[in-house]
Amino acid sequence: MRHGWAIEIDGGPLLLPVETAIAADAKSPRMLISAARAVTLKMANQREAAAPHAPVLIRGAEPFDLPTARPIADPALDLLNPMKGPFKAEQIEWQTQAETAMELARIAGILPAFLVAPSGAGEAECLVSGDLAAWSDTAQLRIATQARLPVNASEDARIIAFRSADDLREHVALVIGQQSADSVPLVRLHSECLTGDILGSLKCDCGPQLDASLAAMAKQADAGGWGILLYLRQEGRGIGLINKLRAYQLQDQGFDTVEANQRLGLPDEARDFPVAARMLELLGVKSIKLMTNNPKKVDALAKAGVTVAERVPHQLPDNPHNRRYLAVKRDKSGHLLT
């Protein structure tokens, strides 16, 4: 899909990803988009945005080609292409295949929009819905290697790299202090954020959260305890770097973080927390003190068999650029203040 190939899932219709399609002459009277995107197109006859990632099949008055399909798929083009439609939502007879396609688009980091059974799309790659379950099977995650890694926060640290046969993302754990079965480690689940962790973005609090968590773990180590930073390769809360930057563009137009993701047709929370539980299992850790203000992380780890002995608040000061972002995390995503 990243290369623009058409796919066919479980014998369903051929689906051509709009964003990356290499079949320049492809045309179809129908498109598959998300429910949230359908709502932004002012379509009144489909499900509410309570299921923003759900698929919606639409038919146009004229066949869609790639130049006309792209503004429908990408809300960043709305201001340049304000007039769209009319469209009609149709019943999907291949619901499982449609849902699988939308999730595959999220994993691929592309816009969740497809031409349906288009002419001129070429031969399709055949997939099965079960491929998704295999891709997300955390049991395949293994420790690939580890090494001593002194860092600014603590010279007494080691890094452990994890790899899965079905996933190109390589997660890492940084263990600070001496691992001990007799004490409960301080743990932080930190999802990758290139803009915040590396570039010092002020639009989020990821960089300061990362630094503060490492400092807290170093303090624990100095007092005879230890800590684990799980660095998860799940950029943009699971929607990928490109789509995260698209969401930033929409935020500049006045939408908040949740609204921007939904206008893209993507979930506002798509991270895979069970992979963190698997990493802890491989490290031999069953009970943790979790640094977070996000109760969803506590619930997800508990469901995966990790005992969260204590939730440690992890709140940092805001700035003029991330104040609204932090308020949305509190008011719409359920993050706690303390």
GROMACS .gro file of C-alpha atoms in nm:
model
  338
    1MET     CA    1   0.000   0.000   0.000
    2ARG     CA    2   0.289   0.237   0.068
    3HIS     CA    3   0.408   0.161  -0.286
    4GLY     CA    4   0.063   0.234  -0.428
    5TRP     CA    5  -0.038  -0.120  -0.514
    6ALA     CA    6  -0.400  -0.228  -0.521
    7ILE     CA    7  -0.509  -0.486  -0.265
    8GLU     CA    8  -0.781  -0.750  -0.250
    9ILE     CA    9  -0.886  -0.882   0.091
   10ASP     CA   10  -1.061  -1.217   0.133
   11GLY     CA   11  -1.200  -1.208  -0.219
   12GLY     CA   12  -1.357  -0.864  -0.174
   13PRO     CA   13  -1.339  -0.586  -0.433
   14LEU     CA   14  -1.008  -0.451  -0.548
   15LEU     CA   15  -0.908  -0.147  -0.338
   16LEU     CA   16  -0.662   0.113  -0.461
   17PRO     CA   17  -0.512   0.352  -0.199
   18VAL     CA   18  -0.585   0.706  -0.316
   19GLU     CA   19  -0.279   0.872  -0.166
   20THR     CA   20  -0.010   0.648  -0.307
   21ALA     CA   21  -0.171   0.490  -0.618
   22ILE     CA   22   0.066   0.439  -0.909
   23ALA     CA   23  -0.216   0.355  -1.152
   24ALA     CA   24  -0.254   0.710  -1.279
   25ASP     CA   25  -0.552   0.634  -1.505
   26ALA     CA   26  -0.758   0.446  -1.246
   27LYS     CA   27  -1.127   0.542  -1.219
   28SER     CA   28  -1.420   0.422  -1.011
   29PRO     CA   29  -1.774   0.538  -0.930
   30ARG     CA   30  -1.718   0.445  -0.562
   31MET     CA   31  -1.476   0.529  -0.283
   32LEU     CA   32  -1.416   0.388   0.065
   33ILE     CA   33  -1.355   0.655   0.330
   34SER     CA   34  -1.390   0.682   0.708
   35ALA     CA   35  -1.708   0.774   0.891
   36ALA     CA   36  -1.542   1.083   1.039
   37ARG     CA   37  -1.434   1.202   0.696
   38ALA     CA   38  -1.785   1.139   0.565
   39VAL     CA   39  -1.923   1.365   0.839
   40THR     CA   40  -1.686   1.647   0.741
   41LEU     CA   41  -1.817   1.612   0.385
   42LYS     CA   42  -2.162   1.700   0.526
   43MET     CA   43  -2.312   1.362   0.447
   44ALA     CA   44  -2.614   1.314   0.668
   45ASN     CA   45  -2.698   0.953   0.590
   46GLN     CA   46  -2.430   0.751   0.770
   47ARG     CA   47  -2.321   0.657   1.116
   48GLU     CA   48  -2.217   0.920   1.364
   49ALA     CA   49  -1.853   1.009   1.423
   50ALA     CA   50  -1.860   0.805   1.744
   51ALA     CA   51  -1.688   0.541   1.529
   52PRO     CA   52  -1.460   0.773   1.329
   53HIS     CA   53  -1.241   0.494   1.193
   54ALA     CA   54  -1.535   0.291   1.060
   55PRO     CA   55  -1.555   0.255   0.680
   56VAL     CA   56  -1.815   0.428   0.467
   57LEU     CA   57  -1.876   0.346   0.100
   58ILE     CA   58  -1.970   0.647  -0.112
   59ARG     CA   59  -2.079   0.685  -0.474
   60GLY     CA   60  -2.027   1.002  -0.672
   61ALA     CA   61  -2.238   1.158  -0.946
   62GLU     CA   62  -1.934   1.118  -1.172
   63PRO     CA   63  -1.660   0.852  -1.154
   64PHE     CA   64  -1.369   0.933  -0.925
   65ASP     CA   65  -1.023   0.960  -1.075
   66LEU     CA   66  -0.716   1.022  -0.864
   67PRO     CA   67  -0.716   1.405  -0.901
   68THR     CA   68  -1.079   1.422  -0.783
   69ALA     CA   69  -1.037   1.152  -0.518
   70ARG     CA   70  -0.739   1.310  -0.346
   71PRO     CA   71  -0.924   1.621  -0.215
   72ILE     CA   72  -1.194   1.390  -0.080
   73ALA     CA   73  -0.931   1.185   0.103
   74ASP     CA   74  -0.714   1.470   0.234
   75PRO     CA   75  -0.879   1.737   0.454
   76ALA     CA   76  -0.570   1.955   0.421
   77LEU     CA   77  -0.700   2.030   0.069
   78ASP     CA   78  -1.045   2.135   0.185
   79LEU     CA   79  -0.977   2.508   0.163
   80LEU     CA   80  -0.847   2.468  -0.193
   81ASN     CA   81  -1.135   2.242  -0.295
   82PRO     CA   82  -1.438   2.354  -0.093
   83MET     CA   83  -1.705   2.218  -0.330
   84LYS     CA   84  -1.738   1.838  -0.333
   85GLY     CA   85  -2.020   1.601  -0.414
   86PRO     CA   86  -2.298   1.519  -0.432
   87PHE     CA   87  -2.223   1.181  -0.276
   88LYS     CA   88  -2.443   0.897  -0.162
   89ALA     CA   89  -2.351   0.648   0.109
   90GLU     CA   90  -2.414   0.285   0.015
   91GLN     CA   91  -2.441  -0.032   0.218
   92ILE     CA   92  -2.117  -0.229   0.246
   93GLU     CA   93  -2.160  -0.597   0.172
   94TRP     CA   94  -1.796  -0.671   0.260
   95GLN     CA   95  -1.771  -0.504   0.602
   96THR     CA   96  -1.481  -0.712   0.741
   97GLN     CA   97  -1.268  -0.646   0.434
   98ALA     CA   98  -1.347  -0.275   0.453
   99GLU     CA   99  -1.254  -0.253   0.821
  100THR     CA  100  -0.931  -0.443   0.752
  101ALA     CA  101  -0.841  -0.203   0.471
  102MET     CA  102  -0.892   0.100   0.695
  103GLU     CA  103  -0.669  -0.046   0.965
  104LEU     CA  104  -0.402  -0.142   0.711
  105ALA     CA  105  -0.402   0.218   0.586
  106ARG     CA  106  -0.342   0.340   0.942
  107ILE     CA  107  -0.055   0.095   0.989
  108ALA     CA  108   0.093   0.202   0.655
  109GLY     CA  109   0.068   0.567   0.764
  110ILE     CA  110  -0.136   0.673   0.460
  111LEU     CA  111  -0.474   0.843   0.425
  112PRO     CA  112  -0.760   0.594   0.481
  113ALA     CA  113  -0.927   0.629   0.141
  114PHE     CA  114  -0.957   0.386  -0.150
  115LEU     CA  115  -1.100   0.368  -0.498
  116VAL     CA  116  -1.329   0.063  -0.501
  117ALA     CA  117  -1.301  -0.184  -0.790
  118PRO     CA  118  -1.151   0.078  -1.021
  119SER     CA  119  -1.074   0.028  -1.386
  120GLY     CA  120  -0.711   0.054  -1.485
  121ALA     CA  121  -0.574  -0.033  -1.140
  122GLY     CA  122  -0.370  -0.333  -1.246
  123GLU     CA  123  -0.325  -0.660  -1.062
  124ALA     CA  124  -0.402  -0.666  -0.689
  125GLU     CA  125  -0.201  -0.805  -0.401
  126CYS     CA  126  -0.422  -1.065  -0.232
  127LEU     CA  127  -0.450  -1.048   0.147
  128VAL     CA  128  -0.661  -1.207   0.417
  129SER     CA  129  -0.820  -1.037   0.717
  130GLY     CA  130  -0.624  -1.268   0.945
  131ASP     CA  131  -0.307  -1.089   0.843
  132LEU     CA  132  -0.399  -0.812   1.086
  133ALA     CA  133  -0.412  -1.051   1.381
  134ALA     CA  134  -0.075  -1.196   1.286
  135TRP     CA  135   0.076  -0.848   1.254
  136SER     CA  136  -0.041  -0.749   1.602
  137ASP     CA  137   0.057  -1.077   1.770
  138THR     CA  138   0.289  -0.956   2.046
  139ALA     CA  139   0.398  -1.314   2.120
  140GLN     CA  140   0.635  -1.283   1.824
  141LEU     CA  141   0.824  -0.998   1.989
  142ARG     CA  142   1.170  -1.101   2.103
  143ILE     CA  143   1.479  -0.941   2.258
  144ALA     CA  144   1.721  -0.886   1.968
  145THR     CA  145   2.021  -0.748   2.156
  146GLN     CA  146   2.126  -0.534   2.451
  147ALA     CA  147   2.421  -0.321   2.556
  148ARG     CA  148   2.545  -0.086   2.826
  149LEU     CA  149   2.445   0.271   2.744
  150PRO     CA  150   2.546   0.552   2.981
  151VAL     CA  151   2.313   0.850   2.928
  152ASN     CA  152   2.298   1.205   3.059
  153ALA     CA  153   2.048   1.110   3.326
  154SER     CA  154   2.252   0.814   3.453
  155GLU     CA  155   2.574   0.639   3.364
  156ASP     CA  156   2.430   0.318   3.506
  157ALA     CA  157   2.199   0.228   3.218
  158ARG     CA  158   2.157  -0.041   2.957
  159ILE     CA  159   1.948  -0.054   2.642
  160ILE     CA  160   1.751  -0.356   2.521
  161ALA     CA  161   1.620  -0.375   2.163
  162PHE     CA  162   1.309  -0.573   2.068
  163ARG     CA  163   1.215  -0.707   1.727
  164SER     CA  164   0.919  -0.894   1.579
  165ALA     CA  165   0.922  -1.095   1.255
  166ASP     CA  166   0.597  -0.930   1.139
  167ASP     CA  167   0.673  -0.569   1.230
  168LEU     CA  168   0.946  -0.339   1.102
  169ARG     CA  169   0.925  -0.118   1.412
  170GLU     CA  170   1.202  -0.187   1.664
  171HIS     CA  171   1.108  -0.087   2.020
  172VAL     CA  172   1.365  -0.034   2.293
  173ALA     CA  173   1.380  -0.036   2.671
  174LEU     CA  174   1.628   0.171   2.871
  175VAL     CA  175   1.691   0.020   3.215
  176ILE     CA  176   1.836   0.267   3.466
  177GLY     CA  177   1.992   0.128   3.781
  178GLN     CA  178   2.034  -0.234   3.878
  179GLN     CA  179   1.742  -0.458   3.796
  180SER     CA  180   1.612  -0.635   4.105
  181ALA     CA  181   1.331  -0.881   4.162
  182ASP     CA  182   1.294  -0.745   4.515
  183SER     CA  183   1.186  -0.394   4.415
  184VAL     CA  184   0.915  -0.257   4.187
  185PRO     CA  185   1.061  -0.047   3.902
  186LEU     CA  186   0.944   0.300   3.804
  187VAL     CA  187   0.823   0.263   3.444
  188ARG     CA  188   0.737   0.512   3.172
  189LEU     CA  189   0.570   0.417   2.843
  190HIS     CA  190   0.694   0.680   2.599
  191SER     CA  191   0.568   0.678   2.241
  192GLU     CA  192   0.810   0.805   1.981
  193CYS     CA  193   0.780   1.175   1.898
  194LEU     CA  194   1.038   1.299   1.650
  195THR     CA  195   0.925   1.658   1.672
  196GLY     CA  196   0.918   1.670   2.053
  197ASP     CA  197   1.194   1.427   2.152
  198ILE     CA  198   1.454   1.534   1.893
  199LEU     CA  199   1.358   1.875   1.755
  200GLY     CA  200   1.230   2.030   2.078
  201SER     CA  201   0.880   2.104   1.952
  202LEU     CA  202   0.673   2.329   2.177
  203LYS     CA  203   0.343   2.197   2.035
  204CYS     CA  204   0.349   1.899   2.274
  205ASP     CA  205   0.507   1.803   2.605
  206CYS     CA  206   0.679   1.486   2.485
  207GLY     CA  207   1.039   1.605   2.508
  208PRO     CA  208   1.006   1.743   2.861
  209GLN     CA  209   0.815   1.430   2.968
  210LEU     CA  210   1.095   1.211   2.835
  211ASP     CA  211   1.365   1.411   3.015
  212ALA     CA  212   1.167   1.427   3.340
  213SER     CA  213   1.099   1.054   3.341
  214LEU     CA  214   1.467   0.970   3.293
  215ALA     CA  215   1.561   1.209   3.573
  216ALA     CA  216   1.303   1.047   3.803
  217MET     CA  217   1.439   0.701   3.724
  218ALA     CA  218   1.793   0.815   3.793
  219LYS     CA  219   1.675   0.945   4.129
  220GLN     CA  220   1.518   0.607   4.199
  221ALA     CA  221   1.846   0.436   4.110
  222ASP     CA  222   2.042   0.666   4.340
  223ALA     CA  223   1.809   0.559   4.623
  224GLY     CA  224   1.868   0.190   4.552
  225GLY     CA  225   1.576   0.135   4.315
  226TRP     CA  226   1.557   0.120   3.936
  227GLY     CA  227   1.349   0.228   3.640
  228ILE     CA  228   1.254   0.130   3.286
  229LEU     CA  229   1.179   0.359   2.995
  230LEU     CA  230   0.985   0.172   2.725
  231TYR     CA  231   1.038   0.370   2.405
  232LEU     CA  232   0.761   0.261   2.168
  233ARG     CA  233   0.788   0.326   1.795
  234GLN     CA  234   0.433   0.456   1.765
  235GLU     CA  235   0.467   0.805   1.626
  236GLY     CA  236   0.166   1.034   1.643
  237ARG     CA  237  -0.023   0.809   1.887
  238GLY     CA  238  -0.012   0.536   1.627
  239ILE     CA  239  -0.103   0.726   1.309
  240GLY     CA  240   0.254   0.782   1.188
  241LEU     CA  241   0.474   1.086   1.133
  242ILE     CA  242   0.325   1.203   0.802
  243ASN     CA  243  -0.032   1.191   0.928
  244LYS     CA  244   0.073   1.359   1.253
  245LEU     CA  245   0.214   1.650   1.054
  246ARG     CA  246  -0.107   1.661   0.850
  247ALA     CA  247  -0.291   1.691   1.181
  248TYR     CA  248  -0.060   1.979   1.277
  249GLN     CA  249  -0.160   2.156   0.957
  250LEU     CA  250  -0.526   2.117   1.048
  251GLN     CA  251  -0.454   2.244   1.399
  252ASP     CA  252  -0.317   2.561   1.241
  253GLN     CA  253  -0.662   2.600   1.082
  254GLY     CA  254  -0.822   2.596   1.427
  255PHE     CA  255  -0.900   2.229   1.496
  256ASP     CA  256  -0.785   2.064   1.817
  257THR     CA  257  -0.583   1.741   1.821
  258VAL     CA  258  -0.883   1.508   1.841
  259GLU     CA  259  -1.076   1.697   1.572
  260ALA     CA  260  -0.773   1.701   1.341
  261ASN     CA  261  -0.726   1.325   1.362
  262GLN     CA  262  -1.094   1.267   1.299
  263ARG     CA  263  -1.094   1.497   0.996
  264LEU     CA  264  -0.813   1.280   0.861
  265GLY     CA  265  -1.038   0.980   0.918
  266LEU     CA  266  -0.800   0.839   1.178
  267PRO     CA  267  -0.838   0.741   1.546
  268ASP     CA  268  -0.721   0.996   1.801
  269GLU     CA  269  -0.568   0.704   1.997
  270ALA     CA  270  -0.423   0.410   1.804
  271ARG     CA  271  -0.125   0.306   2.013
  272ASP     CA  272  -0.053  -0.059   2.084
  273PHE     CA  273  -0.006  -0.082   2.460
  274PRO     CA  274  -0.001  -0.467   2.472
  275VAL     CA  275   0.340  -0.452   2.304
  276ALA     CA  276   0.466  -0.268   2.614
  277ALA     CA  277   0.327  -0.547   2.833
  278ARG     CA  278   0.513  -0.801   2.620
  279MET     CA  279   0.837  -0.604   2.659
  280LEU     CA  280   0.795  -0.609   3.037
  281GLU     CA  281   0.726  -0.982   3.025
  282LEU     CA  282   1.048  -1.041   2.833
  283LEU     CA  283   1.233  -0.835   3.093
  284GLY     CA  284   1.084  -1.052   3.368
  285VAL     CA  285   0.884  -0.764   3.518
  286LYS     CA  286   0.533  -0.833   3.648
  287SER     CA  287   0.466  -0.538   3.879
  288ILE     CA  288   0.544  -0.172   3.812
  289LYS     CA  289   0.502   0.184   3.930
  290LEU     CA  290   0.372   0.358   3.619
  291MET     CA  291   0.452   0.722   3.543
  292THR     CA  292   0.142   0.850   3.364
  293ASN     CA  293  -0.162   1.073   3.382
  294ASN     CA  294  -0.340   0.853   3.126
  295PRO     CA  295  -0.574   0.598   3.291
  296LYS     CA  296  -0.604   0.415   2.957
  297LYS     CA  297  -0.241   0.308   2.990
  298VAL     CA  298  -0.309   0.168   3.336
  299ASP     CA  299  -0.615  -0.021   3.212
  300ALA     CA  300  -0.439  -0.155   2.902
  301LEU     CA  301  -0.143  -0.289   3.099
  302ALA     CA  302  -0.370  -0.440   3.363
  303LYS     CA  303  -0.571  -0.621   3.092
  304ALA     CA  304  -0.244  -0.755   2.952
  305GLY     CA  305  -0.148  -0.904   3.289
  306VAL     CA  306   0.082  -0.635   3.429
  307THR     CA  307   0.022  -0.530   3.788
  308VAL     CA  308   0.029  -0.152   3.823
  309ALA     CA  309   0.113  -0.124   4.190
  310GLU     CA  310   0.111   0.256   4.178
  311ARG     CA  311   0.031   0.530   3.930
  312VAL     CA  312   0.286   0.808   3.960
  313PRO     CA  313   0.158   1.148   3.831
  314HIS     CA  314   0.365   1.292   3.549
  315GLN     CA  315   0.256   1.653   3.495
  316LEU     CA  316   0.477   1.928   3.353
  317PRO     CA  317   0.418   2.302   3.303
  318ASP     CA  318   0.252   2.411   2.981
  319ASN     CA  319   0.362   2.681   2.736
  320PRO     CA  320   0.165   2.909   2.502
  321HIS     CA  321   0.207   2.663   2.214
  322ASN     CA  322   0.088   2.344   2.388
  323ARG     CA  323  -0.167   2.485   2.634
  324ARG     CA  324  -0.465   2.388   2.418
  325TYR     CA  325  -0.312   2.048   2.340
  326LEU     CA  326  -0.280   1.967   2.711
  327ALA     CA  327  -0.633   2.091   2.778
  328VAL     CA  328  -0.770   1.859   2.508
  329LYS     CA  329  -0.581   1.564   2.658
  330ARG     CA  330  -0.750   1.644   2.987
  331ASP     CA  331  -1.099   1.729   2.862
  332LYS     CA  332  -1.141   1.489   2.567
  333SER     CA  333  -0.891   1.208   2.628
  334GLY     CA  334  -0.947   1.170   3.002
  335HIS     CA  335  -0.596   1.252   3.122
  336LEU     CA  336  -0.575   1.331   3.491
  337LEU     CA  337  -0.434   1.652   3.637
  338THR     CA  338  -0.249   1.479   3.922
   0.00000   0.00000   0.00000
